[in-house]
PDB file of C-alpha atoms in Angstrom:
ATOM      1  CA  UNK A   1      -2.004 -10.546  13.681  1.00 51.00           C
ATOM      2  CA  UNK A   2      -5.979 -11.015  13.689  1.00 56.00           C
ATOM      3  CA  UNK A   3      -5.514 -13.694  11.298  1.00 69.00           C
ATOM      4  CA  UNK A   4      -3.556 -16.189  14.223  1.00 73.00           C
ATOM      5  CA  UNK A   5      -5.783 -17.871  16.515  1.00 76.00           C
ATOM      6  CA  UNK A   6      -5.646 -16.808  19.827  1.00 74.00           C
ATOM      7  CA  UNK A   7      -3.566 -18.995  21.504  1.00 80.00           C
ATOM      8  CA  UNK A   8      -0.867 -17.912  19.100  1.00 81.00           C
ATOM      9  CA  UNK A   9      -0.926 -14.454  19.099  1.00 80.00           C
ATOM     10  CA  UNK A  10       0.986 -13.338  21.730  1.00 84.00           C
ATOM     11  CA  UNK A  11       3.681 -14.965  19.632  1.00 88.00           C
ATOM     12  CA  UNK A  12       3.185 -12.697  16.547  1.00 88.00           C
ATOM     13  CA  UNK A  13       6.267 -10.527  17.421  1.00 90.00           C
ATOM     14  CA  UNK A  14       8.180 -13.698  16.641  1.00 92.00           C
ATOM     15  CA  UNK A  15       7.154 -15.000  13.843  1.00 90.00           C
ATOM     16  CA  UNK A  16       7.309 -11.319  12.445  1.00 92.00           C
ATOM     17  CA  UNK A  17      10.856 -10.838  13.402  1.00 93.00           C
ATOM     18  CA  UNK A  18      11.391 -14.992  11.888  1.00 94.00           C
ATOM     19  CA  UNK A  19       9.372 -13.621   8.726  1.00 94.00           C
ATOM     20  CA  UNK A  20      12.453 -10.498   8.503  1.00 94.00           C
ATOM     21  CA  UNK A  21      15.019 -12.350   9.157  1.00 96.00           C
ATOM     22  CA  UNK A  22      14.166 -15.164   6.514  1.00 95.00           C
ATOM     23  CA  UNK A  23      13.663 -12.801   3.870  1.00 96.00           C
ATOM     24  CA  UNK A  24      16.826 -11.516   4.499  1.00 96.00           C
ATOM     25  CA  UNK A  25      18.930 -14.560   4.232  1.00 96.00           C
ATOM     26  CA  UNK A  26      16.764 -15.984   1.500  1.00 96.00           C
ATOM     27  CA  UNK A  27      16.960 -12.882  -0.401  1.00 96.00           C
ATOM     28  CA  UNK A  28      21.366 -13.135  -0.332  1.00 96.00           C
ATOM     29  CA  UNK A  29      20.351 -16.689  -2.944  1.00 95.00           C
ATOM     30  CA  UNK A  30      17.759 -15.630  -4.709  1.00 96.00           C
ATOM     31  CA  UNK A  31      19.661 -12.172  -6.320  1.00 96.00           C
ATOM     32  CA  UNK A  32      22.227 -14.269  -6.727  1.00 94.00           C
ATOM     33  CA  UNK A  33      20.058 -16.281  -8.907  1.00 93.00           C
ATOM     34  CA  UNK A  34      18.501 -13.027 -10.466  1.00 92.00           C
ATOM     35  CA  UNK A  35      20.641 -13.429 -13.765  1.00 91.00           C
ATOM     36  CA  UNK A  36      19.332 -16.462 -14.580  1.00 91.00           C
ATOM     37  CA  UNK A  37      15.813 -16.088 -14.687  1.00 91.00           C
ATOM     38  CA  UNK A  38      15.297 -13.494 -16.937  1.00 89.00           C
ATOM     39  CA  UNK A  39      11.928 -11.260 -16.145  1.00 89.00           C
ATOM     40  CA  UNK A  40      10.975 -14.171 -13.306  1.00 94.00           C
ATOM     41  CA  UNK A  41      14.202 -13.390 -11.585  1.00 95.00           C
ATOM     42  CA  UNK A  42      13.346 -11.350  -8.090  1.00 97.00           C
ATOM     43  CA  UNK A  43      14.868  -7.390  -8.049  1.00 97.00           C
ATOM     44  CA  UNK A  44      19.234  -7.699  -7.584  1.00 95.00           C
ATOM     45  CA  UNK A  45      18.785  -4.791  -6.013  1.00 97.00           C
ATOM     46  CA  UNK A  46      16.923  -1.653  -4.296  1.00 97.00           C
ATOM     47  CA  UNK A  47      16.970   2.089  -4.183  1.00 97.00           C
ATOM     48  CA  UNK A  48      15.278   3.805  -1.021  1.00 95.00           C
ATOM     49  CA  UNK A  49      13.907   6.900  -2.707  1.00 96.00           C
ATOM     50  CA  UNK A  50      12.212   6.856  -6.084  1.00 97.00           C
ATOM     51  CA  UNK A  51      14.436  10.192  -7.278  1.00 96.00           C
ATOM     52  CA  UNK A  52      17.288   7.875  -6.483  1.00 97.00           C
ATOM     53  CA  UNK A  53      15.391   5.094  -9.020  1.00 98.00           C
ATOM     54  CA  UNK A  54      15.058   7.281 -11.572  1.00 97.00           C
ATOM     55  CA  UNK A  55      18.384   9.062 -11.577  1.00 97.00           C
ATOM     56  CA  UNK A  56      19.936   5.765 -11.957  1.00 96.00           C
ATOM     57  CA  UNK A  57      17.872   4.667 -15.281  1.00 96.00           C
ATOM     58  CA  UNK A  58      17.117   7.895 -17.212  1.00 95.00           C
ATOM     59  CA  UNK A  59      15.630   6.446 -20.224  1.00 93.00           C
ATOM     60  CA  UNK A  60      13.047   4.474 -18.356  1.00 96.00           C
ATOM     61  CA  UNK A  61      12.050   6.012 -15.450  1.00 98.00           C
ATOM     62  CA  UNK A  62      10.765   9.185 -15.122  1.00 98.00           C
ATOM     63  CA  UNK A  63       9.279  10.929 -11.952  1.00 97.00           C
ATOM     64  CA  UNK A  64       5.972  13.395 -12.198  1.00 98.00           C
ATOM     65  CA  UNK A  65       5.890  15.651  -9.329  1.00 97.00           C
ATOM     66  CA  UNK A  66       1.992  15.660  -7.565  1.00 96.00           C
ATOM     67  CA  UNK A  67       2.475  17.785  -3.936  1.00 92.00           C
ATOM     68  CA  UNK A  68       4.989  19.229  -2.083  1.00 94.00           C
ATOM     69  CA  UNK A  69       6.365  17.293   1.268  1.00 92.00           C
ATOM     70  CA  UNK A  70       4.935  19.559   4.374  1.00 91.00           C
ATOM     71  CA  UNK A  71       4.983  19.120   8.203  1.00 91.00           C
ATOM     72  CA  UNK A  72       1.646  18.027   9.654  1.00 88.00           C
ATOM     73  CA  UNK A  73       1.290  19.293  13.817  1.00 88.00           C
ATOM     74  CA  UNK A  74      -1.746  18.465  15.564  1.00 86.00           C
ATOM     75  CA  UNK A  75      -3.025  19.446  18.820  1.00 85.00           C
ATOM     76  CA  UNK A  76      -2.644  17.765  21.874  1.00 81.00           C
ATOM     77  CA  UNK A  77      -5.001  14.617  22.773  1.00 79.00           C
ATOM     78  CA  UNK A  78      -6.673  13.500  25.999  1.00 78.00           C
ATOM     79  CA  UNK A  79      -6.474   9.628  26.783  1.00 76.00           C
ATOM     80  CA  UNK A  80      -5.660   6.921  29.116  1.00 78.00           C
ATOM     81  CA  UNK A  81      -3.213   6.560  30.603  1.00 81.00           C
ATOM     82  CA  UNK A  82      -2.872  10.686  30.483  1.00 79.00           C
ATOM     83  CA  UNK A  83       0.764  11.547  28.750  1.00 78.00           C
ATOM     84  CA  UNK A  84       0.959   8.163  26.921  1.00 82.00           C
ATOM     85  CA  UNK A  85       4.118   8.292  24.721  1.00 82.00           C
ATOM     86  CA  UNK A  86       2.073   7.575  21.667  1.00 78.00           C
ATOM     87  CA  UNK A  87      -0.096  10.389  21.735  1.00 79.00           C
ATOM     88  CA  UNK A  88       3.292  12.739  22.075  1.00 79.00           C
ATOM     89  CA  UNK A  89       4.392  10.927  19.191  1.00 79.00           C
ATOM     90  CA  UNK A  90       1.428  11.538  16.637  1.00 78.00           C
ATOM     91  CA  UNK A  91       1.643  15.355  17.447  1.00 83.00           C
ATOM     92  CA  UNK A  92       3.648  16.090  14.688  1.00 86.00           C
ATOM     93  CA  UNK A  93       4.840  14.023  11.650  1.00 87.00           C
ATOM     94  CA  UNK A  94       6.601  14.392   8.424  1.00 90.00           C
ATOM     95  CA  UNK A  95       4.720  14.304   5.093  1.00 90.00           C
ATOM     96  CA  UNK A  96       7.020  13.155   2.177  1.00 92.00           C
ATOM     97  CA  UNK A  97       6.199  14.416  -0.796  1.00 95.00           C
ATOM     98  CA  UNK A  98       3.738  13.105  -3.733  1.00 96.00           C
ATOM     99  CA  UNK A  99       4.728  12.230  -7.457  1.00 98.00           C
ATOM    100  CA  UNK A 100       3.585   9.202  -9.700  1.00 98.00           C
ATOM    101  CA  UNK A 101       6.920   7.119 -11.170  1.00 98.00           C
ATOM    102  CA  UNK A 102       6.251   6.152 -14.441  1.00 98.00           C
ATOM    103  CA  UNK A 103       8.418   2.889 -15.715  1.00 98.00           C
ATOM    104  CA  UNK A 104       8.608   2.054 -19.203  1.00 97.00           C
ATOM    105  CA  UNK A 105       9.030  -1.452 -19.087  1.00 96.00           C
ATOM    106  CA  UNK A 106       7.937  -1.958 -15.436  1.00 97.00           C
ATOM    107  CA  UNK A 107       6.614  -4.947 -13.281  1.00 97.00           C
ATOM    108  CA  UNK A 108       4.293  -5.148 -10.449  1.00 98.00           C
ATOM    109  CA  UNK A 109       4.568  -7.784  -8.503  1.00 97.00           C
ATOM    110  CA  UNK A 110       2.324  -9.910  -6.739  1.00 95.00           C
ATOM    111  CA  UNK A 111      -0.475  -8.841  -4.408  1.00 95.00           C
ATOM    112  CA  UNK A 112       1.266  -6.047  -2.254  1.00 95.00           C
ATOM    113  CA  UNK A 113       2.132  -4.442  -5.757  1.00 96.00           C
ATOM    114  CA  UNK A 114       6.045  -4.039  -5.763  1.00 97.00           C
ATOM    115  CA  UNK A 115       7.656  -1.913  -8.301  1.00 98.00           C
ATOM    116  CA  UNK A 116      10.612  -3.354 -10.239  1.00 97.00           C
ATOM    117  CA  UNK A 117      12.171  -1.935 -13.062  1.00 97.00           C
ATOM    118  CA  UNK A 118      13.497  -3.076 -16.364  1.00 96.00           C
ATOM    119  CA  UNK A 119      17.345  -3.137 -14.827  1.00 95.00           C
ATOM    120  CA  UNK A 120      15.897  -5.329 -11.626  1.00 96.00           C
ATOM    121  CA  UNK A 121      15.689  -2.670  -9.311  1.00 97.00           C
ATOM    122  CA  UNK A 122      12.818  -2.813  -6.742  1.00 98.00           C
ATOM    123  CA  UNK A 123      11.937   0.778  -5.838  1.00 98.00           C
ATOM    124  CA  UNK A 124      11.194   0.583  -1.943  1.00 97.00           C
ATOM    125  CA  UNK A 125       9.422   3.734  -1.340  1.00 96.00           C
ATOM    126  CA  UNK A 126       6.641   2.712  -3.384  1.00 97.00           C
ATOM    127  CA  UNK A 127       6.424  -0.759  -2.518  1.00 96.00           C
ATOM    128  CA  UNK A 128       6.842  -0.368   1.123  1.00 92.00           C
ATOM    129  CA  UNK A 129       5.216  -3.334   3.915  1.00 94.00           C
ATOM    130  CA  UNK A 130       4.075  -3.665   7.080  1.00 92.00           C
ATOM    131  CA  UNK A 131       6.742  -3.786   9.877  1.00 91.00           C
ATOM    132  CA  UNK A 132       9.910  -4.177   7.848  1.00 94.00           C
ATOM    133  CA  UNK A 133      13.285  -1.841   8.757  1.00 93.00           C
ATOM    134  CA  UNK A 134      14.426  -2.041   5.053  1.00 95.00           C
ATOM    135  CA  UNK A 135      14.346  -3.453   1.567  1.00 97.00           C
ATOM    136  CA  UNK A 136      16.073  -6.342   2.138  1.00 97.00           C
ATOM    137  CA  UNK A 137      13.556  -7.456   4.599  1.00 97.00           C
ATOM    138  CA  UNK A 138      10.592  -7.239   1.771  1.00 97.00           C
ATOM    139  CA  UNK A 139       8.351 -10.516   1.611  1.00 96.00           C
ATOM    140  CA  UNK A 140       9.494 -10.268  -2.548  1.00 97.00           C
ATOM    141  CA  UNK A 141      13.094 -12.069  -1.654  1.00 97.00           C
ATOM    142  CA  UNK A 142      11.181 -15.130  -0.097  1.00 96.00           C
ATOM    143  CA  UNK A 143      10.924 -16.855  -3.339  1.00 95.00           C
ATOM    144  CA  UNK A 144      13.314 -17.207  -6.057  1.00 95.00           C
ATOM    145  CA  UNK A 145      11.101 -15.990  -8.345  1.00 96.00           C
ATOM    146  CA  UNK A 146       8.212 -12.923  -8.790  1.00 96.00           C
ATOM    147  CA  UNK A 147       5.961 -15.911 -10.113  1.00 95.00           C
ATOM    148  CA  UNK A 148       3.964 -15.803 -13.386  1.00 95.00           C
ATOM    149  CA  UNK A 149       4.619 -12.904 -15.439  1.00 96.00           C
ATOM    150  CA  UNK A 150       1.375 -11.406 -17.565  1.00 96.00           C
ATOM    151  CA  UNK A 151       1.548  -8.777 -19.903  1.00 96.00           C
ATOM    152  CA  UNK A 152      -0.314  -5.892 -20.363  1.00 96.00           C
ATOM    153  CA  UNK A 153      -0.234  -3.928 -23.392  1.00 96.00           C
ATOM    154  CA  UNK A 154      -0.320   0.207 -22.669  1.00 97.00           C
ATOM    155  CA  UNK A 155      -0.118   2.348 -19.505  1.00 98.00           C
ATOM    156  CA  UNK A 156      -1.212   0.683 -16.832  1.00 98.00           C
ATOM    157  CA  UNK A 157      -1.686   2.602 -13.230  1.00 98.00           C
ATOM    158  CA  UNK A 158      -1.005   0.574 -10.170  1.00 98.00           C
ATOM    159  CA  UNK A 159      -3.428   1.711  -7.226  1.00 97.00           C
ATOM    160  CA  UNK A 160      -2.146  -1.123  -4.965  1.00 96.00           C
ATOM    161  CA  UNK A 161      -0.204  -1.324  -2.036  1.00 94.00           C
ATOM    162  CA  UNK A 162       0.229  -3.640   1.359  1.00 93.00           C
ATOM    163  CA  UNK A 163      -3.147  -3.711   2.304  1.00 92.00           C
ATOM    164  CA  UNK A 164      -5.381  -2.634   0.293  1.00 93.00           C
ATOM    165  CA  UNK A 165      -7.060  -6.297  -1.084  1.00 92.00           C
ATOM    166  CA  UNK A 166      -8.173  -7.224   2.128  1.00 88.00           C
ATOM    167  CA  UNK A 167      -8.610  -4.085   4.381  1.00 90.00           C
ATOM    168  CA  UNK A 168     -11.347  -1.178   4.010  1.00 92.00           C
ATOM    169  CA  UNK A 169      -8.763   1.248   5.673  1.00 93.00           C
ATOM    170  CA  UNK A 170      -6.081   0.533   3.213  1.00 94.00           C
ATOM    171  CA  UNK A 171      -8.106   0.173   0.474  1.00 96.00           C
ATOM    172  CA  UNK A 172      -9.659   3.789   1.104  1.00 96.00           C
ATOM    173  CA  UNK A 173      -6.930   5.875   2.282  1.00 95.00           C
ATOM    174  CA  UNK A 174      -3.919   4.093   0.411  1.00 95.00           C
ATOM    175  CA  UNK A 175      -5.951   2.710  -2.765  1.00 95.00           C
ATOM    176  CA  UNK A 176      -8.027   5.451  -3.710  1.00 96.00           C
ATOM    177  CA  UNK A 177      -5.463   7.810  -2.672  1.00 96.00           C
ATOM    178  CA  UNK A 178      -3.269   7.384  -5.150  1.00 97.00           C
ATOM    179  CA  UNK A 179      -5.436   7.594  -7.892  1.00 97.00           C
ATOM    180  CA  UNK A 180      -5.828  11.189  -6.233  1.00 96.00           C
ATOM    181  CA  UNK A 181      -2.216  11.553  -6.396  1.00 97.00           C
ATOM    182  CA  UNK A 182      -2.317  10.329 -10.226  1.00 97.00           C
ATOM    183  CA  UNK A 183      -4.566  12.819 -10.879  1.00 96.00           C
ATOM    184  CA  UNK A 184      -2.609  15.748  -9.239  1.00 96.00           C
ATOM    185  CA  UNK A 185       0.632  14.766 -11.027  1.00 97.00           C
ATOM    186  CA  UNK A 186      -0.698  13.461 -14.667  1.00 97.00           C
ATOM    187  CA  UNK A 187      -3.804  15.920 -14.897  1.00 96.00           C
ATOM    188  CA  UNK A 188      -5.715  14.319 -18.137  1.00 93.00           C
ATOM    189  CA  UNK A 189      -3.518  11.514 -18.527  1.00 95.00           C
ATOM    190  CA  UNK A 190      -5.051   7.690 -20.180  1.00 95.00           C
ATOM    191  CA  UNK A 191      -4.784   4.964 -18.850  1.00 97.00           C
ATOM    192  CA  UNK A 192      -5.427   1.262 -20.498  1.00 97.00           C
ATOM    193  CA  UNK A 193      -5.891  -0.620 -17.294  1.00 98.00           C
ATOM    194  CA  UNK A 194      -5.840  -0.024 -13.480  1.00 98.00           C
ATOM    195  CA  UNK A 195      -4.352  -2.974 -11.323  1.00 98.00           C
ATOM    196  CA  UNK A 196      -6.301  -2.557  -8.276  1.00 97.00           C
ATOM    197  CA  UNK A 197      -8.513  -4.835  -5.881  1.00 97.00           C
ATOM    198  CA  UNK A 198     -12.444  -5.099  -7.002  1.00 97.00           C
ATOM    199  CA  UNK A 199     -13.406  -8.338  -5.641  1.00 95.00           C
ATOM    200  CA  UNK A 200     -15.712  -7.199  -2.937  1.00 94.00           C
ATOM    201  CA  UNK A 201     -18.205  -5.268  -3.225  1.00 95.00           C
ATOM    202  CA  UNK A 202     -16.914  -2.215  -0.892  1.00 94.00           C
ATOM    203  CA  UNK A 203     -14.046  -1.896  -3.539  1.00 96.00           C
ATOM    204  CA  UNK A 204     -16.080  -1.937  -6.936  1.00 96.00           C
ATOM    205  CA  UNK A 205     -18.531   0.952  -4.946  1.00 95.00           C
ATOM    206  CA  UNK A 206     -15.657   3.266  -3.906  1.00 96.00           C
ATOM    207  CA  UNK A 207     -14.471   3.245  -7.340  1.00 96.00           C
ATOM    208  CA  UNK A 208     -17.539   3.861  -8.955  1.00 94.00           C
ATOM    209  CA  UNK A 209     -18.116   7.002  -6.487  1.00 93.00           C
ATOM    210  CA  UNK A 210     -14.849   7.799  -7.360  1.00 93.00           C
ATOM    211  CA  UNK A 211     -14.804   7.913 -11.107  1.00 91.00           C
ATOM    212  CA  UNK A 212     -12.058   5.396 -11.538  1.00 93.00           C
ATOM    213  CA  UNK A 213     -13.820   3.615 -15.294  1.00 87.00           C
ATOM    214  CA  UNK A 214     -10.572   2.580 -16.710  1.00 93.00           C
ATOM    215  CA  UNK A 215     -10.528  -1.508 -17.446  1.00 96.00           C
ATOM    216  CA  UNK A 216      -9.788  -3.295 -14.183  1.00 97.00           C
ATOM    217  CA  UNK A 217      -7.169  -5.840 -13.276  1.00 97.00           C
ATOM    218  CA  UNK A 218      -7.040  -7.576 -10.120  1.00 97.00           C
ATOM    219  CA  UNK A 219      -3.671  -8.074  -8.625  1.00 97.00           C
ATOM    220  CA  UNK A 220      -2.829 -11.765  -7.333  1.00 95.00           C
ATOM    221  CA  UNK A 221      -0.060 -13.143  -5.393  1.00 94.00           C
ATOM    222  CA  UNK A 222       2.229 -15.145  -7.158  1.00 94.00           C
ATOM    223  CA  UNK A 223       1.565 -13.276 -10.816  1.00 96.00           C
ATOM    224  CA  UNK A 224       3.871 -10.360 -11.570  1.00 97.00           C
ATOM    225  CA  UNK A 225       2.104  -7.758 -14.136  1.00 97.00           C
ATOM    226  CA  UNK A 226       4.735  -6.514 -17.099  1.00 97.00           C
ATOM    227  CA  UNK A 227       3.393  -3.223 -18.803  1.00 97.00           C
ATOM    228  CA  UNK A 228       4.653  -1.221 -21.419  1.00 97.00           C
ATOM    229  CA  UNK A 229       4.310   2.040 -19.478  1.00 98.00           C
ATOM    230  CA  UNK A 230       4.139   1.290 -15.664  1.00 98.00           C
ATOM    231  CA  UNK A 231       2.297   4.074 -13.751  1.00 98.00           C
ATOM    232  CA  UNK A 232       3.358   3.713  -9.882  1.00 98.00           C
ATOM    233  CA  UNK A 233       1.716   6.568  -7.717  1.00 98.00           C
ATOM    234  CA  UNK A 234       3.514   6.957  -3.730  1.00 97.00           C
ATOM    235  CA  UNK A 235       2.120   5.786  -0.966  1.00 94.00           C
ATOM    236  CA  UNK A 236       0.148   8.646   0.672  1.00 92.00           C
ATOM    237  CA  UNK A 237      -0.600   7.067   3.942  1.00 89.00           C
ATOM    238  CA  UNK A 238       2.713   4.960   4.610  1.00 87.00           C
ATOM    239  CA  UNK A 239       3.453   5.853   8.289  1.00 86.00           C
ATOM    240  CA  UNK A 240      -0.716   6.171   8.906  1.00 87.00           C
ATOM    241  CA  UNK A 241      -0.685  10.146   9.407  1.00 88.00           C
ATOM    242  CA  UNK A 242      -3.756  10.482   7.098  1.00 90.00           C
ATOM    243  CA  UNK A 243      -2.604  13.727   5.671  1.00 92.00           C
ATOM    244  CA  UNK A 244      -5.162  16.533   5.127  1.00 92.00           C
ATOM    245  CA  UNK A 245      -4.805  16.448   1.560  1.00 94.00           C
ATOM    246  CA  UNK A 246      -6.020  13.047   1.023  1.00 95.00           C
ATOM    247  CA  UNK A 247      -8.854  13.322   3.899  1.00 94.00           C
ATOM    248  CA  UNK A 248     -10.169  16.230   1.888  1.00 95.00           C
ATOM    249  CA  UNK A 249      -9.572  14.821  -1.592  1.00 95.00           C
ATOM    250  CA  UNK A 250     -11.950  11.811  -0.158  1.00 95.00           C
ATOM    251  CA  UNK A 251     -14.466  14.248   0.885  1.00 94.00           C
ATOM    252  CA  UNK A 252     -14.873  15.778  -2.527  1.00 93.00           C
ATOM    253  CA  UNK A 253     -14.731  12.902  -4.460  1.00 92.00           C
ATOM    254  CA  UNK A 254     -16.659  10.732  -1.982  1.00 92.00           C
ATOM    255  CA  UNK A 255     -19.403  13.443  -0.492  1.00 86.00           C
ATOM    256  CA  UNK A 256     -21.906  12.547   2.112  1.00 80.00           C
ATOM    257  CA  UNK A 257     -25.706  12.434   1.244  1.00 76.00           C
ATOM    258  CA  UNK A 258     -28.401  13.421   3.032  1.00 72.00           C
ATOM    259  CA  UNK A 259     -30.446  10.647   4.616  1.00 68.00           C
ATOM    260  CA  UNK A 260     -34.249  10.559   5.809  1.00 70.00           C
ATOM    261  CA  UNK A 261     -34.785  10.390   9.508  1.00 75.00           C
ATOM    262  CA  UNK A 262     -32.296   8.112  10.465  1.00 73.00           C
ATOM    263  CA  UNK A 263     -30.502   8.127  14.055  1.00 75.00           C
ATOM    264  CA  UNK A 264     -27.991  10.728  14.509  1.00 77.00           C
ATOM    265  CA  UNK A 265     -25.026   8.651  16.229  1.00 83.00           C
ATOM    266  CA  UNK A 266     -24.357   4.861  14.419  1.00 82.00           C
ATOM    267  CA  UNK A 267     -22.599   2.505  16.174  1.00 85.00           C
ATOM    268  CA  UNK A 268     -20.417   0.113  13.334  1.00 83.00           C
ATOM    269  CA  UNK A 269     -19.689  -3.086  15.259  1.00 84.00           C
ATOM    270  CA  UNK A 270     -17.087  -5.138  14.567  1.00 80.00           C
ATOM    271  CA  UNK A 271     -18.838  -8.673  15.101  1.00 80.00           C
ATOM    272  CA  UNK A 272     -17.796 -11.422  16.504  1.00 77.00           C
ATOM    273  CA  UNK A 273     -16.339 -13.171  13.641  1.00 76.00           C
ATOM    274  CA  UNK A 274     -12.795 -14.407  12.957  1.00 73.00           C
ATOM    275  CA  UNK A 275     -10.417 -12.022  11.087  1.00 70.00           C
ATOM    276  CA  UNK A 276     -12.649  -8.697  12.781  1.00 72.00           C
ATOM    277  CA  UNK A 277     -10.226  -7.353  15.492  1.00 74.00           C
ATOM    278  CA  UNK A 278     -13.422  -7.719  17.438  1.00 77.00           C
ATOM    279  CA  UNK A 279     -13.774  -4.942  20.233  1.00 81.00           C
ATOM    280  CA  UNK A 280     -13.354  -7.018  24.126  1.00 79.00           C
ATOM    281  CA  UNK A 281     -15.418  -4.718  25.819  1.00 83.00           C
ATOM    282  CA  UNK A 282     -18.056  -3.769  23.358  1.00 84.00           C
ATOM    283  CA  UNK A 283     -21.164  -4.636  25.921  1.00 84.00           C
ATOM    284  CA  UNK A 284     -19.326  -1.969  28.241  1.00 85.00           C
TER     285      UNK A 284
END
């Protein structure tokens, strides 16, 4: 929504809902199409849970448990208005569980990193978006193709997800997160390539501090990446929960340093520049 000019953005709940419903009828063509285009050819289908992806092709897919799913409660929160129904809400939430989907023969698509398998099955819980109530809603069925396909000889892991190219949050909590959950399910496991974002400078830091040294391949929209072993950790901030696994997995990989005699409180401002989410009443 940042990215509309002003004027425009009190529209943004319409042209979201447009963006849904487009995808949707598009999507009834282009599967329809699907047979036709060979590996081009968008998913003809969709499971909603990754078990259910790789019950249904057994000699390709194969699920590698990482963490249990757990209940996260938190305490209550003072704000304004007091009693908000949001900060009810984020009391409690549901954790799903962790595991890294490994597709022999899998494609990633594009720049939000969709999983497809060889049968043309798009596995939704690891290729979730912003805002949509189901797969068929998924910006993949607004073209009739995935775009260029580019092979990539080996394993390859996929670290992205919506997000993560052009947002630190994402990028941090979603990105580098599942390489943790990688870790946690495939303990020693080599990889040829990693198809994450590196383009800015934030990203290529993060992953040095993290010890991700595996060759690096940037995702783009519009190319779909074919691998001979596809490795496809979850999502382990989908709803935004931040779960306290990953928040201290970041702390041990990514440990603070101690400065000189700097200030003990930093203000990070978010400018004044397009694209920022600038803050209205930062002087206040």
């Amino acid at each position: 929504m940042s990215r509309l000019p002003p004027a425009l953005r009190p529209w943004w709940p319409v042209f979201k809902r447009a963006h849904r419903i487009l995808a949707v009828l598009l999507g009834v063509l282009h599967r329809r199409l699907a047979p036709l285009l060979g590996p081009r050819a968008v998913p003809r289908t969709a499971t909603g849970r990754s078990q259910d992806t790789a019950r249904g092709e057994p000699g390709t897919v194969h699920l590698h448990p990482a963490g249990p799913a757990e209940t996260l409660r938190r305490r209550a929160v003072t704000g304004h208005p007091a009693g908000h129904w949001r900060f009810g809400q984020a009391r409690s939430a549901q954790i799903p569980a962790r595991y890294t989907l490994a597709v022999s023969g899998g494609r990633l698509v594009g720049s939000y990193g969709a999983t497809v398998t060889p049968c043309g099955v798009l596995d939704y819980q690891t290729s979730g978006y912003f805002g949509i109530a189901g797969w068929r809603e998924h910006p993949i069925f607004l073209r009739p193709t995935v775009g260029r396909v580019v092979r990539e000889r080996g394993t390859v892991l996929s670290l992205v997800t919506r997000g993560v190219g052009v947002n630190y949050y994402h990028f941090l909590l979603d990105g580098l997160g599942r390489y943790g959950i990688f870790e946690q399910s495939l303990p020693g496991e080599h990889v040829d390539a990693i198809v994450v974002p590196h383009r800015l400078r934030y990203q290529r830091e993060l992953l040095g501090l993290a010890g991700v040294s595996a060759r690096l391949v940037e995702p783009r929209a519009g190319v779909t990446i074919m691998a001979d072993r596809l490795l496809v950790p979850s999502t382990p901030n989908q709803d935004l929960d931040a779960p306290p696994w990953l928040v201290d997995w970041l702390r041990r990989r990514l440990p603070a340093r101690p400065g000189g005699d700097g200030p003990r409180r930093l203000y990070l401002s978010r400018g004044t520049r397009r694209n920022t989410r600038s803050y209205l009443q930062e002087e206040q």
